[in-house]
Short mmCIF file of C-alpha atoms and ligand atoms in Angstrom, two decimals:
data_model
loop_
_atom_site.label_atom_id
_atom_site.label_comp_id
_atom_site.label_asym_id
_atom_site.label_seq_id
_atom_site.Cartn_x
_atom_site.Cartn_y
_atom_site.Cartn_z
CA ALA A 1 -15.91 2.79 -19.28
CA LEU A 2 -13.09 5.26 -19.44
CA PRO A 3 -11.94 5.75 -23.04
CA GLU A 4 -8.89 3.88 -24.44
CA LEU A 5 -5.77 6.08 -24.45
CA ASP A 6 -5.97 6.13 -28.34
CA GLU A 7 -9.45 7.66 -28.12
CA THR A 8 -8.64 10.48 -25.73
CA ASP A 9 -7.36 13.94 -26.63
CA SER A 10 -5.75 14.28 -23.27
CA LYS A 11 -2.90 16.76 -23.17
CA TYR A 12 -1.02 14.04 -21.28
CA LYS A 13 -1.31 11.50 -24.12
CA GLU A 14 2.11 12.17 -25.65
CA LEU A 15 3.84 11.85 -22.29
CA ILE A 16 1.90 8.64 -21.49
CA LEU A 17 2.93 7.14 -24.82
CA THR A 18 6.59 7.48 -23.79
CA LEU A 19 6.14 5.55 -20.59
CA PRO A 20 7.15 1.79 -20.17
CA LYS A 21 4.30 -0.35 -21.42
CA ASP A 22 2.96 -3.73 -20.50
CA GLU A 23 1.47 -5.63 -23.37
CA GLU A 24 -1.02 -7.75 -21.40
CA ARG A 25 -4.74 -7.68 -22.12
CA VAL A 26 -5.28 -4.89 -19.58
CA LYS A 27 -2.78 -2.25 -20.77
CA HIS A 28 -0.71 -0.69 -18.13
CA ARG A 29 2.12 1.89 -18.20
CA LYS A 30 4.65 2.60 -15.45
CA TYR A 31 4.59 6.17 -14.14
CA GLN A 32 6.90 7.43 -11.32
CA GLY A 33 7.44 3.78 -10.09
CA PHE A 34 3.84 2.49 -10.33
CA TRP A 35 1.88 0.73 -12.94
CA TYR A 36 -1.44 2.30 -13.87
CA SER A 37 -4.02 1.23 -16.41
CA GLU A 38 -3.67 3.31 -19.56
CA ARG A 39 -7.30 4.39 -19.33
CA HIS A 40 -6.72 5.87 -15.86
CA LEU A 41 -3.41 7.56 -16.52
CA PRO A 42 -4.77 10.83 -18.08
CA GLY A 43 -6.84 11.24 -14.88
CA ILE A 44 -3.91 10.46 -12.55
CA LEU A 45 -1.73 12.94 -14.37
CA ALA A 46 -4.29 15.68 -14.53
CA MET A 47 -5.16 15.23 -10.84
CA GLN A 48 -1.50 15.41 -9.95
CA GLU A 49 -1.06 18.66 -11.79
CA VAL A 50 -4.35 20.47 -11.09
CA PHE A 51 -6.18 19.19 -8.03
CA LYS A 52 -6.33 21.40 -5.01
CA PRO A 53 -7.92 20.02 -1.86
CA ARG A 54 -9.92 22.15 0.55
CA PRO A 55 -8.33 22.21 4.09
CA ASN A 56 -11.25 20.21 5.51
CA ASP A 57 -11.37 17.52 2.81
CA VAL A 58 -10.82 13.92 3.93
CA ILE A 59 -8.91 11.75 1.43
CA LEU A 60 -9.41 7.98 1.39
CA ALA A 61 -6.55 6.22 -0.33
CA SER A 62 -6.25 2.59 -1.24
CA PHE A 63 -4.78 -0.01 -3.57
CA PRO A 64 -7.67 -1.35 -5.71
CA LYS A 65 -9.76 -4.13 -4.08
CA SER A 66 -8.50 -3.42 -0.62
CA GLY A 67 -11.81 -2.25 0.89
CA ALA A 68 -12.37 1.25 -0.54
CA THR A 69 -16.10 0.78 -0.92
CA TRP A 70 -16.51 -0.12 2.72
CA LEU A 71 -14.17 2.65 3.92
CA LYS A 72 -16.17 5.20 1.74
CA ALA A 73 -19.48 4.10 3.33
CA LEU A 74 -18.02 4.13 6.89
CA THR A 75 -16.36 7.56 6.50
CA PHE A 76 -19.22 9.22 4.76
CA THR A 77 -21.70 7.95 7.33
CA THR A 78 -19.51 8.85 10.29
CA MET A 79 -18.64 12.27 9.03
CA HIS A 80 -22.26 13.21 8.08
CA ARG A 81 -24.03 11.55 10.98
CA ASP A 82 -25.60 14.79 12.15
CA LYS A 83 -26.79 15.60 8.59
CA TYR A 84 -28.48 12.31 7.60
CA ALA A 85 -30.75 10.00 9.51
CA PHE A 86 -30.37 6.30 8.85
CA SER A 87 -33.90 6.11 7.53
CA ASP A 88 -33.37 8.75 4.90
CA HIS A 89 -29.71 8.37 4.06
CA PRO A 90 -27.95 8.90 0.66
CA LEU A 91 -26.34 5.47 0.91
CA LEU A 92 -29.86 3.89 0.67
CA GLU A 93 -30.13 5.29 -2.79
CA LEU A 94 -26.53 5.69 -3.93
CA ASN A 95 -23.56 3.31 -4.21
CA PRO A 96 -20.72 4.42 -1.88
CA HIS A 97 -18.67 5.39 -4.97
CA ASP A 98 -21.37 7.90 -5.87
CA CYS A 99 -21.25 9.44 -2.41
CA VAL A 100 -17.45 9.53 -2.32
CA PRO A 101 -15.91 9.96 -5.78
CA PHE A 102 -12.51 8.88 -7.00
CA ILE A 103 -10.78 12.21 -7.83
CA GLU A 104 -8.77 10.81 -10.70
CA ASN A 105 -11.78 9.43 -12.46
CA HIS A 106 -13.48 12.82 -12.58
CA TYR A 107 -10.30 14.20 -14.15
CA ALA A 108 -10.22 11.36 -16.64
CA TYR A 109 -13.81 12.03 -17.63
CA ARG A 110 -13.09 15.83 -17.71
CA ASP A 111 -15.85 16.55 -15.29
CA GLU A 112 -13.61 17.55 -12.45
CA GLN A 113 -15.89 20.58 -11.94
CA TYR A 114 -18.28 18.12 -10.28
CA LEU A 115 -15.81 17.85 -7.35
CA GLU A 116 -16.21 21.63 -6.84
CA THR A 117 -19.95 21.33 -6.56
CA LEU A 118 -19.73 19.04 -3.54
CA PRO A 119 -20.41 20.71 -0.19
CA SER A 120 -17.70 20.85 2.44
CA PRO A 121 -16.55 18.86 4.17
CA ARG A 122 -15.95 16.56 1.27
CA VAL A 123 -14.88 13.00 1.40
CA LEU A 124 -12.81 12.13 -1.70
CA ALA A 125 -10.93 9.05 -2.72
CA THR A 126 -8.02 7.92 -4.80
CA HIS A 127 -6.07 4.81 -5.83
CA SER A 128 -2.97 6.89 -6.51
CA ALA A 129 0.26 5.75 -4.87
CA TYR A 130 1.60 8.28 -2.40
CA SER A 131 4.41 9.19 -4.86
CA THR A 132 1.90 10.18 -7.54
CA LEU A 133 -0.42 12.18 -5.28
CA PRO A 134 -0.75 15.85 -6.08
CA GLU A 135 1.81 17.88 -4.07
CA SER A 136 -1.20 19.93 -2.92
CA ILE A 137 -2.58 16.92 -1.01
CA MET A 138 0.76 16.10 0.58
CA THR A 139 1.26 19.64 1.87
CA SER A 140 -2.38 20.33 2.87
CA THR A 141 -3.87 19.82 6.31
CA CYS A 142 -6.43 17.37 5.07
CA PRO A 143 -6.21 13.92 6.61
CA ILE A 144 -5.50 10.85 4.51
CA VAL A 145 -7.04 7.53 5.53
CA TYR A 146 -5.46 4.54 3.84
CA ILE A 147 -6.97 1.05 3.85
CA CYS A 148 -4.93 -1.99 3.01
CA ARG A 149 -5.52 -5.66 2.63
CA GLU A 150 -3.59 -8.92 2.49
CA PRO A 151 -2.16 -9.27 -1.12
CA LYS A 152 -3.58 -12.76 -1.78
CA ASP A 153 -7.11 -11.59 -1.05
CA VAL A 154 -6.51 -8.34 -3.02
CA LEU A 155 -5.41 -10.42 -6.06
CA VAL A 156 -8.39 -12.73 -5.91
CA SER A 157 -10.77 -9.82 -5.49
CA TYR A 158 -9.00 -8.00 -8.38
CA TRP A 159 -9.23 -11.02 -10.71
CA HIS A 160 -12.90 -11.49 -10.05
CA MET A 161 -13.45 -7.84 -10.89
CA ILE A 162 -11.52 -7.79 -14.14
CA THR A 163 -13.11 -10.94 -15.44
CA LYS A 164 -16.42 -9.02 -15.41
CA LEU A 165 -15.18 -5.98 -17.32
CA GLU A 166 -17.09 -5.92 -20.63
CA TYR A 167 -14.45 -4.02 -22.50
CA LEU A 168 -12.08 -6.95 -21.98
CA LYS A 169 -13.24 -9.26 -24.72
CA GLU A 170 -10.95 -11.94 -23.54
CA PRO A 171 -10.41 -11.60 -19.75
CA PRO A 172 -7.14 -12.92 -18.51
CA SER A 173 -6.92 -16.29 -16.76
CA PHE A 174 -6.17 -16.41 -13.06
CA ALA A 175 -2.70 -17.75 -13.76
CA GLN A 176 -2.05 -14.74 -16.09
CA THR A 177 -3.28 -12.25 -13.54
CA PHE A 178 -1.27 -13.98 -10.80
CA GLU A 179 1.96 -13.42 -12.77
CA SER A 180 1.09 -9.80 -13.57
CA PHE A 181 0.22 -9.17 -9.90
CA CYS A 182 3.47 -10.69 -8.57
CA GLU A 183 5.38 -8.50 -10.99
CA GLY A 184 3.42 -5.43 -9.93
CA ARG A 185 1.90 -4.86 -13.34
CA VAL A 186 -1.69 -4.14 -12.15
CA HIS A 187 -3.38 -0.82 -11.61
CA GLY A 188 -1.53 0.89 -8.75
CA GLY A 189 0.96 -1.98 -8.48
CA PRO A 190 3.19 -3.17 -7.06
CA VAL A 191 0.82 -3.54 -4.07
CA TRP A 192 3.67 -3.82 -1.57
CA GLU A 193 5.23 -0.57 -2.57
CA HIS A 194 1.86 1.12 -2.64
CA VAL A 195 1.18 0.06 0.96
CA LEU A 196 4.66 0.65 2.27
CA GLU A 197 4.89 4.18 0.97
CA TYR A 198 1.74 5.22 2.78
CA TYR A 199 2.80 3.22 5.83
CA THR A 200 6.28 4.85 6.10
CA LYS A 201 4.79 8.28 5.52
CA SER A 202 2.21 7.58 8.32
CA LEU A 203 5.11 6.74 10.70
CA CYS A 204 6.70 10.11 10.00
CA ASN A 205 3.42 12.02 10.09
CA PRO A 206 0.82 10.06 12.13
CA GLU A 207 -1.51 13.07 12.19
CA LYS A 208 -1.61 13.19 8.46
CA ILE A 209 -2.07 9.53 7.46
CA LEU A 210 -4.04 6.84 9.30
CA ILE A 211 -3.50 3.22 8.19
CA LEU A 212 -6.48 0.88 8.52
CA LYS A 213 -6.32 -2.79 7.76
CA TYR A 214 -9.18 -4.72 6.12
CA LYS A 215 -8.72 -7.79 8.35
CA GLN A 216 -8.62 -5.73 11.58
CA MET A 217 -11.67 -3.76 10.49
CA LEU A 218 -13.58 -7.03 10.06
CA GLU A 219 -12.32 -8.45 13.39
CA CYS A 220 -12.89 -5.29 15.43
CA PRO A 221 -14.89 -2.75 13.51
CA ILE A 222 -15.76 -0.69 16.64
CA ASP A 223 -12.11 0.04 17.23
CA GLY A 224 -11.62 0.89 13.52
CA VAL A 225 -14.54 3.28 13.31
CA MET A 226 -13.61 4.98 16.58
CA ARG A 227 -10.05 5.52 15.24
CA LEU A 228 -11.39 6.73 11.99
CA ALA A 229 -13.73 9.25 13.69
CA ASN A 230 -11.04 10.59 15.97
CA PHE A 231 -8.63 10.92 13.04
CA ILE A 232 -10.95 12.84 10.81
CA GLY A 233 -11.90 15.17 13.60
CA CYS A 234 -15.40 14.03 14.47
CA PRO A 235 -14.91 11.79 17.53
CA PHE A 236 -18.02 10.14 19.12
CA SER A 237 -19.42 11.84 22.20
CA GLU A 238 -20.22 10.03 25.35
CA ASP A 239 -23.89 10.10 24.53
CA GLU A 240 -23.35 8.76 21.06
CA LEU A 241 -21.31 5.92 22.44
CA LYS A 242 -23.98 5.16 25.08
CA ASN A 243 -26.63 5.09 22.35
CA GLY A 244 -24.74 2.59 20.37
CA LEU A 245 -24.14 4.90 17.43
CA VAL A 246 -20.83 3.27 16.44
CA GLU A 247 -22.51 -0.12 16.32
CA LYS A 248 -25.36 1.40 14.26
CA ILE A 249 -22.93 2.85 11.70
CA ILE A 250 -21.14 -0.44 11.44
CA GLU A 251 -24.41 -2.32 10.83
CA PHE A 252 -25.65 0.27 8.37
CA CYS A 253 -22.37 -0.03 6.33
CA SER A 254 -22.04 -3.79 6.70
CA PHE A 255 -21.45 -5.96 3.70
CA ASP A 256 -24.78 -7.75 4.09
CA LYS A 257 -26.75 -4.58 4.48
CA LEU A 258 -25.24 -2.69 1.59
CA LYS A 259 -25.17 -5.64 -0.81
CA ASP A 260 -28.89 -6.13 -0.36
CA LEU A 261 -29.87 -2.61 -1.28
CA ASP A 262 -31.51 -2.29 -4.69
CA VAL A 263 -28.99 0.35 -5.73
CA ASN A 264 -26.12 -2.08 -5.11
CA LYS A 265 -27.81 -4.91 -6.96
CA ASN A 266 -27.91 -2.65 -9.96
CA GLU A 267 -26.45 -4.05 -13.20
CA ILE A 268 -26.04 -0.90 -15.21
CA GLY A 269 -22.88 0.16 -16.93
CA ASN A 270 -19.41 -1.28 -17.28
CA LEU A 271 -18.58 -1.21 -13.61
CA LYS A 272 -21.79 -2.50 -12.15
CA ASN A 273 -22.50 -1.60 -8.53
CA SER A 274 -22.94 -5.28 -7.71
CA TYR A 275 -19.23 -5.93 -8.67
CA PHE A 276 -18.19 -4.10 -5.51
CA PHE A 277 -19.97 -6.56 -3.23
CA ARG A 278 -18.67 -10.08 -3.78
CA LYS A 279 -17.80 -11.95 -0.60
CA GLY A 280 -16.39 -9.43 1.82
CA THR A 281 -14.29 -11.94 3.69
CA VAL A 282 -10.68 -12.76 4.64
CA GLY A 283 -9.10 -15.84 3.13
CA ASP A 284 -11.12 -16.36 -0.08
CA TRP A 285 -7.82 -16.68 -1.91
CA LYS A 286 -7.91 -20.38 -0.81
CA ASN A 287 -10.62 -20.93 -3.42
CA CYS A 288 -8.60 -19.63 -6.35
CA MET A 289 -5.00 -20.22 -5.63
CA THR A 290 -2.97 -23.36 -5.54
CA PRO A 291 -0.72 -23.85 -2.52
CA VAL A 292 2.29 -23.27 -4.84
CA MET A 293 0.92 -19.90 -5.89
CA ALA A 294 0.05 -18.93 -2.39
CA ASN A 295 3.52 -19.85 -1.23
CA LYS A 296 5.15 -17.82 -4.02
CA LEU A 297 3.06 -14.76 -3.16
CA ASP A 298 3.67 -15.14 0.56
CA LYS A 299 7.41 -15.34 -0.13
CA ILE A 300 7.24 -12.14 -2.15
CA THR A 301 5.27 -10.37 0.61
CA GLU A 302 7.77 -11.59 3.20
CA GLU A 303 10.66 -10.34 1.20
CA LYS A 304 9.13 -6.89 0.41
CA LEU A 305 8.10 -6.35 4.09
CA ARG A 306 11.56 -7.30 5.43
CA GLY A 307 12.92 -4.49 7.50
CA PHE A 308 9.46 -2.84 7.98
CA SER A 309 7.54 -3.34 11.18
CA PHE A 310 4.39 -3.80 9.11
CA THR A 311 2.01 -6.77 8.81
CA PHE A 312 -1.32 -7.03 6.94
P1 A3P B 29 -14.06 -9.50 -2.27
O1 A3P B 29 -13.91 -9.44 -3.73
O2 A3P B 29 -12.94 -10.32 -1.64
O3 A3P B 29 -15.41 -9.99 -1.83
P2 A3P B 29 -12.81 -2.24 -3.10
O4 A3P B 29 -14.00 -1.68 -2.46
O5 A3P B 29 -11.53 -1.58 -2.73
O6 A3P B 29 -12.99 -2.39 -4.62
O7 A3P B 29 -12.66 -3.72 -2.56
C1 A3P B 29 -13.67 -4.62 -2.83
C2 A3P B 29 -13.66 -5.72 -1.72
O8 A3P B 29 -14.31 -5.21 -0.58
C3 A3P B 29 -14.53 -6.90 -2.26
O9 A3P B 29 -13.86 -8.07 -1.67
C4 A3P B 29 -15.87 -6.62 -1.60
O10 A3P B 29 -16.69 -7.73 -1.45
C5 A3P B 29 -15.42 -6.05 -0.24
N1 A3P B 29 -16.46 -5.24 0.37
C6 A3P B 29 -17.31 -4.35 -0.22
N2 A3P B 29 -18.12 -3.78 0.73
C7 A3P B 29 -17.76 -4.33 1.86
C8 A3P B 29 -18.29 -4.10 3.24
N3 A3P B 29 -19.32 -3.30 3.46
N4 A3P B 29 -17.72 -4.84 4.17
C9 A3P B 29 -16.70 -5.62 3.93
N5 A3P B 29 -16.16 -5.90 2.70
C10 A3P B 29 -16.74 -5.20 1.69
#
């Protein structure tokens, strides 16, 4: 696990200690309008100050638990389809997070040099809000693909994840997490602002930011993967389409296929690979949330989205 803020000697520590704090079990601080877990903030700040993308990098952005693992697998496989055969593919041995690293985590662990060792074109990821991205990403030519998901499903997925974190000796109850989520006090929160920032930026600059939606990707993955490939500059050829390559990529990166690989059943470390493959469906919130809670969250979502032509 990332070290506690008290245990780091990050040069950003003093600044972080001045930020508004949330005293819940998972400690968060508010930085430039967004709450981030204290453990992740040194990485977010270092990335913001230091990171320089290469012009041909592809950046995958998301609010946590919105489908990053899936998007990483799809993008990596699509981008490197000429390099790797399905029978001898890195994703058979590595979790998608090991093929496509979160930039801020490598800054937090002080091994950002690792990012430099990756061959171009790199696929990199972040949970940073648009506001806290490095200026260098905003002004570069590299495309940003953002995946978003309906907030009730995000919350349920998030809660299941944090209940498994070993460093949380007493994981929060669902009701506690619900309150924090509604108030935006979760990593990257509030979710609505996180999504709407990328969304409004994508409207101004559709060549820079592509918005994908988890539900749409599940309903029509062919359309999603073709848009993804076009956007990152590696569209499928007629021959590839005729040979069913898009369908093959979708099958290769499907929840059932990835979940069943030994590497993704692995139970090592604090964030075990298996935690990233739970149900992979839409609407699982019904199994956790009371109708009153669902109604409250829907009302917040409706309110936040008012005036935007955006739906999940
Ligand atoms: P659930 O917890 O609802 O099952 P992230 O990757 O951003 O952490 O999001 C995790 C969510 O994506 C989890 O949702 C997980 O099961 C789901 N997921 C992981 N791999 C997937 C895949 N290949 N296809 C669809 N959903 C996937």
